[in-house]
Amino acid sequence: MIPVQGVENQTIAVLGLGRSGRATAAALAEGGAHVVVWDDGADTRAQAQADGMTVLDLTRDASWEGVSALITSPGIPHLYPKPHPVIAKAYELGVPVDNDIGLFFRSFATRDWDQFDTTPRVIAITGSNGKSTTTALIHHILRESGRPTQIGGNIGTGVLSLDPAHDGEVVVLELSSYQTDLARALTPDIAVFTNLSPDHLDRHGGPGGYFAAKRRLFAEGGPDRAVIGVDEAEGRYLADQLSMGPADDRVIRISSGQKLERFGWSVFARKGFLSEYRKGRQVASIDLREVTGLPGEHNHQNAAAAYAATRSLGLAPREIERAFHSFQGLPHRSQTVAEIDGVRWVNDSKATNVDAAAKALTAFQRIRWIAGGMGKDGGIEALAPHLGQVVKAYLIGHSARDFALQIGQTPYEISETMEQAVARAAAEAQPGETVLLAPAAASFDQYPNFEKRGEHFTLLVKALTP
């Protein structure tokens, strides 16, 4: 646990008692604060009270007397589509609102660091797609190189549940737009922006607000090094805003597909090869085609981001390359779960939107595609340019028939359930083909989350193994 600093003898309110909320309450108490809590769920409040927490109805004005700050969980709206009533009350009363990320950045450094030989560092990763894989890959590279490291934030452990830093440790944080949007302190040593595609637009009041939330990671704290994906206009804008000119190597531009030679420092992947350029000269190259844990151009962009971040820490190219080959990927993200009779089975249940599904579909040849679920606004017509490698689609869930009308001449069948889709794909797949679960839809019609959907697919595939 990381005790929160600067809160001794203060009354701090915590809104939301999920994983991060409970960890925040504990870290505040460890820092000497008097903590009061509130959650909209009656059962959650009752459990908190049974656990010894002080539950206070923050919907009432009288409960705010003496409260010096409100710490809210990331999933609770603080502006759009409208602020939660408790947060609106804090604004009305002038009580500062923060989240656990803000508390982490103001509390991570301690006087103990004066005794360290090497100052701990924080790498923070944000973006629309690929940030979980990039975060996990950076952590994996550091661990394989023998560097002390922890991983947390939007993946794994909540930030305040991490251990206090060790000498020379690198903490790797995945940060969502919900987390960066509100944090009052954002001071990573290295900040990474992977890419941007439309998501969470209702929560941020549109695409501009969504990008602004991501941009705060770079604008608020001024990282020593910024790794910026420049395959979209927003990334190019951000890189330009942060640099003093093309030779400024404090900004490392990364790309999957573009050749970036004119900058002070760049890393890009093209045709399966990763290249590092400095001051217009190539200084390293890695063949990514046989890195099984990072298939496809989207994962090559993740590799470029992780490479740039770890090179910023002084790791050698060959050291990073070795770690690439031992990376197994994350569950539900282009994860190869089996190869049976020459057929590869890939679980990309995390591909819940069109952009993520498009990246998955371009990563493989001769695809039998399992798609469907709770379709999102706009449907999947935008996937048309990416269906050339699809031998046949097996459509499941609530939107199966809608999807069938949107995939043009691609052969398909309505499978309804995952069981039927897997069984039919297994009966028809030929050696050299890939059966790909990339739903392009949410899971909530049949599963509580994308993880459960991916786990069910994996279980069914494993049952096919002789």
Short mmCIF file of N, CA, C and O in Angstrom, two decimals, residues 1 4 7-17 20-38 48-49 51-56 58 63 66-71 103 160:
data_model
loop_
_atom_site.label_atom_id
_atom_site.label_comp_id
_atom_site.label_asym_id
_atom_site.label_seq_id
_atom_site.Cartn_x
_atom_site.Cartn_y
_atom_site.Cartn_z
N MET A 1 0.83 -1.19 0.00
CA MET A 1 0.00 0.00 0.00
C MET A 1 0.87 1.26 0.00
O MET A 1 1.92 1.28 0.63
N VAL A 4 -1.27 7.82 1.51
CA VAL A 4 -1.44 9.13 0.89
C VAL A 4 -0.79 10.19 1.77
O VAL A 4 -0.97 10.21 2.98
N VAL A 7 -2.44 14.42 4.10
CA VAL A 7 -3.86 14.35 4.50
C VAL A 7 -4.02 14.13 6.00
O VAL A 7 -5.14 13.94 6.47
N GLU A 8 -2.95 14.20 6.74
CA GLU A 8 -3.02 13.89 8.17
C GLU A 8 -4.01 14.81 8.88
O GLU A 8 -4.01 16.03 8.69
N ASN A 9 -4.91 14.19 9.65
CA ASN A 9 -5.94 14.87 10.45
C ASN A 9 -7.00 15.58 9.62
O ASN A 9 -7.80 16.34 10.16
N GLN A 10 -7.02 15.34 8.31
CA GLN A 10 -8.07 15.91 7.46
C GLN A 10 -9.22 14.91 7.31
O GLN A 10 -9.01 13.69 7.36
N THR A 11 -10.43 15.42 7.09
CA THR A 11 -11.57 14.56 6.76
C THR A 11 -11.69 14.49 5.25
O THR A 11 -11.89 15.52 4.58
N ILE A 12 -11.54 13.29 4.72
CA ILE A 12 -11.59 13.06 3.27
C ILE A 12 -12.75 12.12 2.98
O ILE A 12 -12.87 11.07 3.61
N ALA A 13 -13.57 12.50 2.00
CA ALA A 13 -14.70 11.66 1.60
C ALA A 13 -14.32 10.83 0.38
O ALA A 13 -13.63 11.32 -0.52
N VAL A 14 -14.78 9.59 0.34
CA VAL A 14 -14.55 8.69 -0.79
C VAL A 14 -15.90 8.27 -1.35
O VAL A 14 -16.76 7.76 -0.62
N LEU A 15 -16.08 8.49 -2.66
CA LEU A 15 -17.32 8.12 -3.35
C LEU A 15 -17.06 6.91 -4.24
O LEU A 15 -16.20 6.96 -5.12
N GLY A 16 -17.81 5.84 -4.00
CA GLY A 16 -17.65 4.62 -4.78
C GLY A 16 -16.75 3.64 -4.06
O GLY A 16 -15.60 3.96 -3.76
N LEU A 17 -17.27 2.44 -3.80
CA LEU A 17 -16.53 1.50 -2.97
C LEU A 17 -16.27 0.19 -3.71
O LEU A 17 -16.40 -0.90 -3.16
N SER A 20 -11.03 0.17 -6.49
CA SER A 20 -10.19 1.35 -6.29
C SER A 20 -10.67 2.19 -5.12
O SER A 20 -9.86 2.78 -4.39
N GLY A 21 -11.99 2.25 -4.92
CA GLY A 21 -12.52 3.05 -3.82
C GLY A 21 -12.10 2.52 -2.46
O GLY A 21 -11.72 3.30 -1.56
N ARG A 22 -12.17 1.22 -2.29
CA ARG A 22 -11.79 0.64 -0.99
C ARG A 22 -10.29 0.78 -0.77
O ARG A 22 -9.83 1.06 0.35
N ALA A 23 -9.50 0.60 -1.83
CA ALA A 23 -8.05 0.77 -1.70
C ALA A 23 -7.71 2.22 -1.36
O ALA A 23 -6.81 2.50 -0.56
N THR A 24 -8.44 3.16 -1.97
CA THR A 24 -8.22 4.57 -1.70
C THR A 24 -8.53 4.90 -0.24
O THR A 24 -7.77 5.62 0.43
N ALA A 25 -9.65 4.39 0.25
CA ALA A 25 -10.01 4.64 1.65
C ALA A 25 -8.93 4.11 2.59
O ALA A 25 -8.56 4.79 3.57
N ALA A 26 -8.41 2.93 2.31
CA ALA A 26 -7.37 2.35 3.17
C ALA A 26 -6.09 3.17 3.12
O ALA A 26 -5.44 3.41 4.15
N ALA A 27 -5.70 3.63 1.90
CA ALA A 27 -4.47 4.40 1.76
C ALA A 27 -4.59 5.78 2.42
O ALA A 27 -3.62 6.31 2.97
N LEU A 28 -5.77 6.37 2.36
CA LEU A 28 -6.00 7.65 3.05
C LEU A 28 -5.89 7.47 4.55
O LEU A 28 -5.27 8.29 5.25
N ALA A 29 -6.53 6.41 5.06
CA ALA A 29 -6.46 6.15 6.51
C ALA A 29 -5.03 5.90 6.94
O ALA A 29 -4.60 6.38 8.01
N GLU A 30 -4.27 5.19 6.11
CA GLU A 30 -2.87 4.91 6.43
C GLU A 30 -2.06 6.21 6.48
O GLU A 30 -1.08 6.33 7.22
N GLY A 31 -2.50 7.20 5.69
CA GLY A 31 -1.83 8.49 5.69
C GLY A 31 -2.27 9.42 6.80
O GLY A 31 -1.81 10.57 6.86
N GLY A 32 -3.18 8.94 7.65
CA GLY A 32 -3.59 9.73 8.80
C GLY A 32 -4.87 10.52 8.62
O GLY A 32 -5.22 11.35 9.47
N ALA A 33 -5.60 10.28 7.52
CA ALA A 33 -6.85 11.00 7.30
C ALA A 33 -7.99 10.33 8.06
O ALA A 33 -7.97 9.13 8.34
N HIS A 34 -9.00 11.13 8.37
CA HIS A 34 -10.27 10.60 8.84
C HIS A 34 -11.13 10.40 7.60
O HIS A 34 -11.45 11.37 6.90
N VAL A 35 -11.49 9.17 7.30
CA VAL A 35 -12.12 8.83 6.03
C VAL A 35 -13.61 8.55 6.23
O VAL A 35 -13.99 7.77 7.12
N VAL A 36 -14.43 9.21 5.41
CA VAL A 36 -15.85 8.90 5.35
C VAL A 36 -16.16 8.42 3.94
O VAL A 36 -15.53 8.86 2.97
N VAL A 37 -17.11 7.50 3.82
CA VAL A 37 -17.36 6.88 2.52
C VAL A 37 -18.84 6.88 2.18
O VAL A 37 -19.70 6.96 3.06
N TRP A 38 -19.11 6.78 0.86
CA TRP A 38 -20.48 6.67 0.39
C TRP A 38 -20.49 5.90 -0.92
O TRP A 38 -19.58 6.00 -1.72
N ALA A 48 -19.46 -2.06 3.86
CA ALA A 48 -18.43 -1.11 4.30
C ALA A 48 -18.57 -0.82 5.79
O ALA A 48 -17.57 -0.75 6.52
N GLN A 49 -19.81 -0.66 6.23
CA GLN A 49 -20.04 -0.39 7.65
C GLN A 49 -19.62 -1.60 8.49
O GLN A 49 -18.99 -1.45 9.55
N ASP A 51 -17.31 -3.58 7.78
CA ASP A 51 -15.85 -3.62 7.74
C ASP A 51 -15.21 -2.50 8.56
O ASP A 51 -13.98 -2.34 8.54
N GLY A 52 -16.03 -1.72 9.25
CA GLY A 52 -15.49 -0.69 10.13
C GLY A 52 -15.33 0.68 9.49
O GLY A 52 -14.76 1.59 10.12
N MET A 53 -15.81 0.87 8.26
CA MET A 53 -15.72 2.18 7.63
C MET A 53 -16.82 3.11 8.15
O MET A 53 -17.89 2.66 8.56
N THR A 54 -16.56 4.39 8.09
CA THR A 54 -17.53 5.40 8.49
C THR A 54 -18.35 5.80 7.26
O THR A 54 -17.85 6.48 6.36
N VAL A 55 -19.60 5.33 7.21
CA VAL A 55 -20.48 5.62 6.08
C VAL A 55 -21.27 6.88 6.39
O VAL A 55 -21.92 6.98 7.43
N LEU A 56 -21.20 7.85 5.46
CA LEU A 56 -21.86 9.13 5.64
C LEU A 56 -22.63 9.46 4.37
O LEU A 56 -22.08 9.35 3.28
N LEU A 58 -23.53 11.39 1.70
CA LEU A 58 -22.98 12.59 1.09
C LEU A 58 -23.98 13.31 0.19
O LEU A 58 -23.65 14.34 -0.40
N SER A 63 -23.63 16.47 5.88
CA SER A 63 -22.54 15.49 5.89
C SER A 63 -21.21 16.09 5.44
O SER A 63 -20.16 15.48 5.63
N GLY A 66 -16.67 20.05 7.44
CA GLY A 66 -15.30 19.65 7.74
C GLY A 66 -14.63 18.81 6.67
O GLY A 66 -13.44 18.50 6.78
N VAL A 67 -15.34 18.43 5.60
CA VAL A 67 -14.75 17.62 4.53
C VAL A 67 -13.84 18.50 3.67
O VAL A 67 -14.27 19.52 3.14
N SER A 68 -12.58 18.09 3.53
CA SER A 68 -11.62 18.92 2.80
C SER A 68 -11.39 18.47 1.37
O SER A 68 -10.81 19.20 0.57
N ALA A 69 -11.82 17.25 1.00
CA ALA A 69 -11.66 16.77 -0.37
C ALA A 69 -12.59 15.58 -0.60
O ALA A 69 -12.95 14.86 0.34
N LEU A 70 -12.99 15.40 -1.87
CA LEU A 70 -13.77 14.24 -2.28
C LEU A 70 -12.94 13.45 -3.29
O LEU A 70 -12.47 14.01 -4.28
N ILE A 71 -12.76 12.17 -3.02
CA ILE A 71 -12.03 11.28 -3.94
C ILE A 71 -13.06 10.34 -4.56
O ILE A 71 -13.73 9.60 -3.85
N LEU A 103 -3.90 11.09 -6.24
CA LEU A 103 -3.31 10.81 -4.93
C LEU A 103 -2.00 10.03 -5.07
O LEU A 103 -1.03 10.28 -4.34
N LEU A 160 -2.95 2.68 -5.60
CA LEU A 160 -2.64 2.86 -4.18
C LEU A 160 -2.43 1.53 -3.46
O LEU A 160 -2.00 1.52 -2.30
#
